[in-house]
Amino acid sequence: MTRATYMKLIGLMLILTVVQSVIMLIPDWNGTQASAEADEIDLLLDVMIVLSSFVFAIVIVMLGYCVYKYRAKPGDESDGKPIHGNTRLEIAWTLIPTVIVLFAAAYSWVILDDIEAEAASEDQMPVNVTAQQYKWTFEYPETGVVSDVFHVPVDKQLELSLTALEVLHSFWVPEWRIKRDLVPIADGNPTDVDNVVRVTPNLEGEYTLICTELCGWGHSTMQAKVVVESQEDFDAWMQEQEAEMTETSGSEVADEAVPGEQEDE
Amino acid sequence: MSILWRNPGMIRALFGMFVGGALGFGLVVALRAVSGLEIFQTEQTGYPHVIVPGITAPLGFLVGMGCFSYWFRWAGGAPTIPDDHSQHGAKTWKDYFRFNTDHKVIGIQYICTTFFFFIIGGLAAMAVRAELAQPGTQIVDPGFYNGLFSTHAAFMIFLFIIPVFAGIANYVLPLMIGAPDMAFPRLNALSFWMLPMAGILFLASYFVPGGAFDAGWTGYAPLSTGAPLGQSFFNLGVQFAGASSIATALNFLVTIITMRAPGMTFWRMPLLVWANLSTSLLVVAATPFIAGVQFMVLFDRALHTNFFNEATGGDVLSYQHIFWFYSHPAVYIMMLPGFGIISEVLSTHARKPIFGYRLMALALIGIVVLSYTVWAHHMFVSGMFSWLRVPMMITTLLIAVPTGIKIFSWLATLFDSVLHLKSTAMLFSLGFIVTFVVGGISGVMLGMVPLDIHMSDTYFIVAHIHFVLFGGSVFTIFAGLYHWFPKMTGRMYDERLGRAHFWLTLVGMLGTFVPMHWIGLEGMPRRVADYSSQFAEWNLVITIFSFVLGAAQIIFVYNVVVSWKWGPKAGDNPWRAKTIEWLVTSPPPVFNFDEIPRVVGGPYEFGVPGARHAIMAGEEGHEVAEPEPATVGTTSGATT
């Protein structure tokens, strides 16, 4: 193989890398970004797409070239060139990938630290999330309100304490990119389950919370509505809930109250 | 009656199964009656009168089959009956349904049995895809759906991919290293017969109250500890499949280490032998963990122990740690033998020595060592102690290095080669390189904690695992079967049908598993019977391609069955390969070699003038070997 062929192949690899990367970077793979964490995770995916395109291009170009160039003619019973190896080349394709993956690991570590960084306490809001077959419950410890729709204010870091009642479940809002299993925990968490996860929703809208850990026959329908709203809307919703809560505890019949009647009061 | 009792075989085995089951059942009833307990405990996870026979009936079958006859006589002090080798080899198809200590017969038994389970697992997958063709519930209810994908995975992993590699190696490996048989032929036969036991237990779970096990093949506690009776059948089936694996791995280790032909140093072993050496190192140390953890689940269920029950001081997450400490190495148990096959096929059909042979062997060992240090990458979002994530991420990404070495070396092997593209085995190997690289790349992405947090438990994972297990393992299995089919049967398969099988499988595979990446990233979780309508179009496409993929396998089955019976004679060495199994007749003689061959060089010396790998008996240069009498007559007896 001449020097010119080498250059051509390397050129082809680079071209293919660029073409693949450009095509693969166009779609919005992970969908809407609705949390502060999403941006960095998606950036990491994009970096990986470019890196992977390069690796894939090397493989495809070499494979394509060999198949095209060295295909046996019918009836050809000769042997190939007895090349047993090349120490320098082998060292290169051991060391270079090592450096690349260590770089990738370091970069992921930085991003992991970023997305898990704790915000100042005044910008945080604790929520206790409880999962059971096949239902989600959200408790706001600051007010004691309990809801099965997940209302959260925008741009505030949520500190979610996750608990499951009987089996494992998993908390995932795809637009937030954050996922964590909910584990049944004994009182006092003696086995040290890391059940706190943080996420900062930054785009108002309605989303779906999906259970992503197999939990039984109702697993595929175990979802909850997530509403990300402005602080004012959230506060209004919270006050409404608090009012409803005092009413419920005040009189037994409140359960049967029709929403229309409540407004009249 | 006495004739029935003296002649091991299928009839006595079925009788033994019945007796074993009855003994187990009687034992439970008697003990419970004596203890004053309710005779039949049918609380959801209980059923001791079903679980105990679930252990004793298969054991009764194995005794009836004759798996223990020799050892029983020996242990009881009775004179053992020396093996007269009348059972060696298989003259008719009926001989494959007997206890047989011939590694070639066992190899065929393994391959055919595992393909039977491959078809069952495949049909379960078809049913899963049919249900997912449209959102909503059409064909099966969600509970049954969970059973379908759980059994699909259990069959494919425990009863197809892992044992089919053991089967191929069983046939090929002793021939390859110049051994007359495996080191422990009776243990080898027992290992095989434990497999159908596992398969029957898995299948039987469909017919018990509560239906098939439905907690996924991972069987995470506490879903599995509280699941209906079917889960116990999974716990038990894994014991038989696991014991089979462990015994076979021990057998391979001893065979490879002690029974290589004179002159076959470690650095002259074919890479398939290296691959099975590494795989066996993984199996013997890792498989006991899944056996143990499934026993713990079974004890939690049946004996009300508290391994995984948080309310009584158990540790829920420890299930996952123990499970993945096996099940991550298991990924390599399902891949390393395939690496070995690819090395054999590529070098033979490209007429080139393997590029960087020693580094290829070292890369295998590197993967073995690293694969014990990465299990928690399956648990990045599980709530385990968070400090473990970064170290496990680094080791996970590092595994890409030895794997990359293998890919690059195979590509370099193709360079300046004479590449026989018409050969189906070659096509599957080339297809493997492409699909496995894709699976490897998505694996690296999943190994990065921030990406895994988003991708974990979505269809992206489903896509990844099928790219490595179907595009990886299954492609290598097909490559190996096409490559050694002429050796095993003495006949040639139809290459045109083989190529049609390859192309349809490749197209079906890509069409099925590529879109799964996309819908996974967009937000479709795995293991769901129903999904949001935004994923409807892609799911329909996936289902259509999956049926193409399934239908393509019919071509394979047809090709194998017809060629086995009516195919043209293949000749001893149709691929003009160098390794020893090709230097004997096709199919090989009952005792492999009249005299053990002498190894004089590397296994892949294509294009080196005058180079040879081995010298057979009677050829010039063989007589240097020690004048040992032919070992065929004594081997089976002496190695018990």
JSON list of N, CA, C and O in Angstrom, two decimals, chain B residues 74-107:
[
{"chain": "B", "resi": 74, "resn": "TRP", "atom": "N", "xyz": [-18.98, -46.88, 42.24]},
{"chain": "B", "resi": 74, "resn": "TRP", "atom": "CA", "xyz": [-17.67, -46.64, 42.81]},
{"chain": "B", "resi": 74, "resn": "TRP", "atom": "C", "xyz": [-17.79, -46.22, 44.27]},
{"chain": "B", "resi": 74, "resn": "TRP", "atom": "O", "xyz": [-17.12, -46.76, 45.15]},
{"chain": "B", "resi": 75, "resn": "ALA", "atom": "N", "xyz": [-18.71, -45.30, 44.55]},
{"chain": "B", "resi": 75, "resn": "ALA", "atom": "CA", "xyz": [-18.89, -44.81, 45.92]},
{"chain": "B", "resi": 75, "resn": "ALA", "atom": "C", "xyz": [-19.41, -45.92, 46.82]},
{"chain": "B", "resi": 75, "resn": "ALA", "atom": "O", "xyz": [-19.09, -45.99, 48.01]},
{"chain": "B", "resi": 76, "resn": "GLY", "atom": "N", "xyz": [-20.22, -46.83, 46.26]},
{"chain": "B", "resi": 76, "resn": "GLY", "atom": "CA", "xyz": [-20.79, -47.91, 47.06]},
{"chain": "B", "resi": 76, "resn": "GLY", "atom": "C", "xyz": [-19.85, -49.08, 47.21]},
{"chain": "B", "resi": 76, "resn": "GLY", "atom": "O", "xyz": [-20.21, -50.08, 47.83]},
{"chain": "B", "resi": 77, "resn": "GLY", "atom": "N", "xyz": [-18.66, -48.99, 46.62]},
{"chain": "B", "resi": 77, "resn": "GLY", "atom": "CA", "xyz": [-17.69, -50.05, 46.76]},
{"chain": "B", "resi": 77, "resn": "GLY", "atom": "C", "xyz": [-17.91, -51.22, 45.82]},
{"chain": "B", "resi": 77, "resn": "GLY", "atom": "O", "xyz": [-17.18, -52.20, 45.87]},
{"chain": "B", "resi": 78, "resn": "ALA", "atom": "N", "xyz": [-18.91, -51.13, 44.94]},
{"chain": "B", "resi": 78, "resn": "ALA", "atom": "CA", "xyz": [-19.14, -52.20, 43.97]},
{"chain": "B", "resi": 78, "resn": "ALA", "atom": "C", "xyz": [-18.10, -52.09, 42.87]},
{"chain": "B", "resi": 78, "resn": "ALA", "atom": "O", "xyz": [-17.57, -51.00, 42.61]},
{"chain": "B", "resi": 79, "resn": "PRO", "atom": "N", "xyz": [-17.77, -53.20, 42.23]},
{"chain": "B", "resi": 79, "resn": "PRO", "atom": "CA", "xyz": [-16.80, -53.11, 41.13]},
{"chain": "B", "resi": 79, "resn": "PRO", "atom": "C", "xyz": [-17.39, -52.24, 40.01]},
{"chain": "B", "resi": 79, "resn": "PRO", "atom": "O", "xyz": [-18.53, -52.45, 39.60]},
{"chain": "B", "resi": 80, "resn": "THR", "atom": "N", "xyz": [-16.60, -51.27, 39.57]},
{"chain": "B", "resi": 80, "resn": "THR", "atom": "CA", "xyz": [-17.10, -50.40, 38.51]},
{"chain": "B", "resi": 80, "resn": "THR", "atom": "C", "xyz": [-17.04, -51.15, 37.19]},
{"chain": "B", "resi": 80, "resn": "THR", "atom": "O", "xyz": [-16.22, -52.02, 36.99]},
{"chain": "B", "resi": 81, "resn": "ILE", "atom": "N", "xyz": [-17.95, -50.78, 36.30]},
{"chain": "B", "resi": 81, "resn": "ILE", "atom": "CA", "xyz": [-17.97, -51.41, 34.99]},
{"chain": "B", "resi": 81, "resn": "ILE", "atom": "C", "xyz": [-17.12, -50.57, 34.06]},
{"chain": "B", "resi": 81, "resn": "ILE", "atom": "O", "xyz": [-17.43, -49.41, 33.81]},
{"chain": "B", "resi": 82, "resn": "PRO", "atom": "N", "xyz": [-15.99, -51.12, 33.60]},
{"chain": "B", "resi": 82, "resn": "PRO", "atom": "CA", "xyz": [-15.15, -50.31, 32.72]},
{"chain": "B", "resi": 82, "resn": "PRO", "atom": "C", "xyz": [-15.91, -49.94, 31.45]},
{"chain": "B", "resi": 82, "resn": "PRO", "atom": "O", "xyz": [-16.70, -50.74, 30.94]},
{"chain": "B", "resi": 83, "resn": "ASP", "atom": "N", "xyz": [-15.68, -48.75, 31.01]},
{"chain": "B", "resi": 83, "resn": "ASP", "atom": "CA", "xyz": [-16.37, -48.27, 29.82]},
{"chain": "B", "resi": 83, "resn": "ASP", "atom": "C", "xyz": [-15.89, -49.06, 28.61]},
{"chain": "B", "resi": 83, "resn": "ASP", "atom": "O", "xyz": [-14.69, -49.09, 28.32]},
{"chain": "B", "resi": 84, "resn": "ASP", "atom": "N", "xyz": [-16.81, -49.78, 27.96]},
{"chain": "B", "resi": 84, "resn": "ASP", "atom": "CA", "xyz": [-16.38, -50.54, 26.78]},
{"chain": "B", "resi": 84, "resn": "ASP", "atom": "C", "xyz": [-16.49, -49.71, 25.50]},
{"chain": "B", "resi": 84, "resn": "ASP", "atom": "O", "xyz": [-16.28, -50.21, 24.41]},
{"chain": "B", "resi": 85, "resn": "HIS", "atom": "N", "xyz": [-16.85, -48.47, 25.65]},
{"chain": "B", "resi": 85, "resn": "HIS", "atom": "CA", "xyz": [-16.91, -47.54, 24.52]},
{"chain": "B", "resi": 85, "resn": "HIS", "atom": "C", "xyz": [-17.96, -47.92, 23.50]},
{"chain": "B", "resi": 85, "resn": "HIS", "atom": "O", "xyz": [-17.97, -47.38, 22.41]},
{"chain": "B", "resi": 86, "resn": "SER", "atom": "N", "xyz": [-18.83, -48.88, 23.85]},
{"chain": "B", "resi": 86, "resn": "SER", "atom": "CA", "xyz": [-19.86, -49.20, 22.87]},
{"chain": "B", "resi": 86, "resn": "SER", "atom": "C", "xyz": [-20.79, -48.02, 22.70]},
{"chain": "B", "resi": 86, "resn": "SER", "atom": "O", "xyz": [-21.46, -47.89, 21.69]},
{"chain": "B", "resi": 87, "resn": "GLN", "atom": "N", "xyz": [-20.80, -47.14, 23.72]},
{"chain": "B", "resi": 87, "resn": "GLN", "atom": "CA", "xyz": [-21.71, -46.00, 23.62]},
{"chain": "B", "resi": 87, "resn": "GLN", "atom": "C", "xyz": [-21.05, -44.82, 22.92]},
{"chain": "B", "resi": 87, "resn": "GLN", "atom": "O", "xyz": [-21.68, -43.78, 22.73]},
{"chain": "B", "resi": 88, "resn": "HIS", "atom": "N", "xyz": [-19.76, -44.94, 22.63]},
{"chain": "B", "resi": 88, "resn": "HIS", "atom": "CA", "xyz": [-19.11, -43.81, 21.99]},
{"chain": "B", "resi": 88, "resn": "HIS", "atom": "C", "xyz": [-19.67, -43.58, 20.60]},
{"chain": "B", "resi": 88, "resn": "HIS", "atom": "O", "xyz": [-20.06, -44.51, 19.91]},
{"chain": "B", "resi": 89, "resn": "GLY", "atom": "N", "xyz": [-19.69, -42.34, 20.21]},
{"chain": "B", "resi": 89, "resn": "GLY", "atom": "CA", "xyz": [-20.20, -42.02, 18.89]},
{"chain": "B", "resi": 89, "resn": "GLY", "atom": "C", "xyz": [-21.70, -42.16, 18.86]},
{"chain": "B", "resi": 89, "resn": "GLY", "atom": "O", "xyz": [-22.32, -42.65, 19.80]},
{"chain": "B", "resi": 90, "resn": "ALA", "atom": "N", "xyz": [-22.30, -41.72, 17.78]},
{"chain": "B", "resi": 90, "resn": "ALA", "atom": "CA", "xyz": [-23.75, -41.84, 17.63]},
{"chain": "B", "resi": 90, "resn": "ALA", "atom": "C", "xyz": [-24.03, -42.40, 16.25]},
{"chain": "B", "resi": 90, "resn": "ALA", "atom": "O", "xyz": [-23.58, -41.85, 15.25]},
{"chain": "B", "resi": 91, "resn": "LYS", "atom": "N", "xyz": [-24.70, -43.56, 16.22]},
{"chain": "B", "resi": 91, "resn": "LYS", "atom": "CA", "xyz": [-24.97, -44.16, 14.92]},
{"chain": "B", "resi": 91, "resn": "LYS", "atom": "C", "xyz": [-26.30, -43.69, 14.35]},
{"chain": "B", "resi": 91, "resn": "LYS", "atom": "O", "xyz": [-26.43, -43.46, 13.16]},
{"chain": "B", "resi": 92, "resn": "THR", "atom": "N", "xyz": [-27.29, -43.58, 15.20]},
{"chain": "B", "resi": 92, "resn": "THR", "atom": "CA", "xyz": [-28.58, -43.07, 14.74]},
{"chain": "B", "resi": 92, "resn": "THR", "atom": "C", "xyz": [-28.97, -41.87, 15.59]},
{"chain": "B", "resi": 92, "resn": "THR", "atom": "O", "xyz": [-28.31, -41.58, 16.60]},
{"chain": "B", "resi": 93, "resn": "TRP", "atom": "N", "xyz": [-30.03, -41.19, 15.18]},
{"chain": "B", "resi": 93, "resn": "TRP", "atom": "CA", "xyz": [-30.47, -40.02, 15.95]},
{"chain": "B", "resi": 93, "resn": "TRP", "atom": "C", "xyz": [-30.87, -40.40, 17.36]},
{"chain": "B", "resi": 93, "resn": "TRP", "atom": "O", "xyz": [-30.77, -39.60, 18.28]},
{"chain": "B", "resi": 94, "resn": "LYS", "atom": "N", "xyz": [-31.26, -41.67, 17.56]},
{"chain": "B", "resi": 94, "resn": "LYS", "atom": "CA", "xyz": [-31.70, -42.09, 18.90]},
{"chain": "B", "resi": 94, "resn": "LYS", "atom": "C", "xyz": [-30.54, -42.03, 19.89]},
{"chain": "B", "resi": 94, "resn": "LYS", "atom": "O", "xyz": [-30.74, -41.81, 21.09]},
{"chain": "B", "resi": 95, "resn": "ASP", "atom": "N", "xyz": [-29.31, -42.21, 19.39]},
{"chain": "B", "resi": 95, "resn": "ASP", "atom": "CA", "xyz": [-28.17, -42.20, 20.29]},
{"chain": "B", "resi": 95, "resn": "ASP", "atom": "C", "xyz": [-27.96, -40.84, 20.95]},
{"chain": "B", "resi": 95, "resn": "ASP", "atom": "O", "xyz": [-27.26, -40.74, 21.96]},
{"chain": "B", "resi": 96, "resn": "TYR", "atom": "N", "xyz": [-28.55, -39.81, 20.36]},
{"chain": "B", "resi": 96, "resn": "TYR", "atom": "CA", "xyz": [-28.40, -38.48, 20.95]},
{"chain": "B", "resi": 96, "resn": "TYR", "atom": "C", "xyz": [-29.31, -38.30, 22.16]},
{"chain": "B", "resi": 96, "resn": "TYR", "atom": "O", "xyz": [-29.23, -37.31, 22.86]},
{"chain": "B", "resi": 97, "resn": "PHE", "atom": "N", "xyz": [-30.23, -39.23, 22.38]},
{"chain": "B", "resi": 97, "resn": "PHE", "atom": "CA", "xyz": [-31.12, -39.14, 23.54]},
{"chain": "B", "resi": 97, "resn": "PHE", "atom": "C", "xyz": [-30.63, -40.05, 24.67]},
{"chain": "B", "resi": 97, "resn": "PHE", "atom": "O", "xyz": [-31.38, -40.40, 25.54]},
{"chain": "B", "resi": 98, "resn": "ARG", "atom": "N", "xyz": [-29.37, -40.47, 24.60]},
{"chain": "B", "resi": 98, "resn": "ARG", "atom": "CA", "xyz": [-28.80, -41.31, 25.65]},
{"chain": "B", "resi": 98, "resn": "ARG", "atom": "C", "xyz": [-27.70, -40.57, 26.38]},
{"chain": "B", "resi": 98, "resn": "ARG", "atom": "O", "xyz": [-27.15, -39.60, 25.90]},
{"chain": "B", "resi": 99, "resn": "PHE", "atom": "N", "xyz": [-27.36, -41.12, 27.54]},
{"chain": "B", "resi": 99, "resn": "PHE", "atom": "CA", "xyz": [-26.19, -40.66, 28.27]},
{"chain": "B", "resi": 99, "resn": "PHE", "atom": "C", "xyz": [-24.96, -41.10, 27.49]},
{"chain": "B", "resi": 99, "resn": "PHE", "atom": "O", "xyz": [-24.75, -42.29, 27.27]},
{"chain": "B", "resi": 100, "resn": "ASN", "atom": "N", "xyz": [-24.18, -40.15, 27.03]},
{"chain": "B", "resi": 100, "resn": "ASN", "atom": "CA", "xyz": [-23.08, -40.48, 26.15]},
{"chain": "B", "resi": 100, "resn": "ASN", "atom": "C", "xyz": [-21.87, -39.65, 26.57]},
{"chain": "B", "resi": 100, "resn": "ASN", "atom": "O", "xyz": [-22.00, -38.45, 26.81]},
{"chain": "B", "resi": 101, "resn": "THR", "atom": "N", "xyz": [-20.71, -40.29, 26.69]},
{"chain": "B", "resi": 101, "resn": "THR", "atom": "CA", "xyz": [-19.56, -39.55, 27.21]},
{"chain": "B", "resi": 101, "resn": "THR", "atom": "C", "xyz": [-18.65, -39.03, 26.10]},
{"chain": "B", "resi": 101, "resn": "THR", "atom": "O", "xyz": [-17.59, -38.47, 26.38]},
{"chain": "B", "resi": 102, "resn": "ASP", "atom": "N", "xyz": [-19.06, -39.20, 24.85]},
{"chain": "B", "resi": 102, "resn": "ASP", "atom": "CA", "xyz": [-18.23, -38.75, 23.74]},
{"chain": "B", "resi": 102, "resn": "ASP", "atom": "C", "xyz": [-18.41, -37.25, 23.56]},
{"chain": "B", "resi": 102, "resn": "ASP", "atom": "O", "xyz": [-19.53, -36.77, 23.34]},
{"chain": "B", "resi": 103, "resn": "HIS", "atom": "N", "xyz": [-17.32, -36.50, 23.62]},
{"chain": "B", "resi": 103, "resn": "HIS", "atom": "CA", "xyz": [-17.45, -35.03, 23.58]},
{"chain": "B", "resi": 103, "resn": "HIS", "atom": "C", "xyz": [-18.09, -34.55, 22.28]},
{"chain": "B", "resi": 103, "resn": "HIS", "atom": "O", "xyz": [-18.74, -33.51, 22.26]},
{"chain": "B", "resi": 104, "resn": "LYS", "atom": "N", "xyz": [-17.96, -35.33, 21.20]},
{"chain": "B", "resi": 104, "resn": "LYS", "atom": "CA", "xyz": [-18.54, -34.89, 19.94]},
{"chain": "B", "resi": 104, "resn": "LYS", "atom": "C", "xyz": [-20.05, -35.07, 19.96]},
{"chain": "B", "resi": 104, "resn": "LYS", "atom": "O", "xyz": [-20.80, -34.22, 19.49]},
{"chain": "B", "resi": 105, "resn": "VAL", "atom": "N", "xyz": [-20.49, -36.20, 20.56]},
{"chain": "B", "resi": 105, "resn": "VAL", "atom": "CA", "xyz": [-21.93, -36.40, 20.72]},
{"chain": "B", "resi": 105, "resn": "VAL", "atom": "C", "xyz": [-22.51, -35.33, 21.65]},
{"chain": "B", "resi": 105, "resn": "VAL", "atom": "O", "xyz": [-23.54, -34.72, 21.37]},
{"chain": "B", "resi": 106, "resn": "ILE", "atom": "N", "xyz": [-21.79, -35.08, 22.75]},
{"chain": "B", "resi": 106, "resn": "ILE", "atom": "CA", "xyz": [-22.27, -34.09, 23.71]},
{"chain": "B", "resi": 106, "resn": "ILE", "atom": "C", "xyz": [-22.33, -32.71, 23.06]},
{"chain": "B", "resi": 106, "resn": "ILE", "atom": "O", "xyz": [-23.28, -31.96, 23.27]},
{"chain": "B", "resi": 107, "resn": "GLY", "atom": "N", "xyz": [-21.34, -32.40, 22.23]},
{"chain": "B", "resi": 107, "resn": "GLY", "atom": "CA", "xyz": [-21.35, -31.12, 21.53]},
{"chain": "B", "resi": 107, "resn": "GLY", "atom": "C", "xyz": [-22.60, -30.97, 20.69]},
{"chain": "B", "resi": 107, "resn": "GLY", "atom": "O", "xyz": [-23.28, -29.93, 20.73]}
]
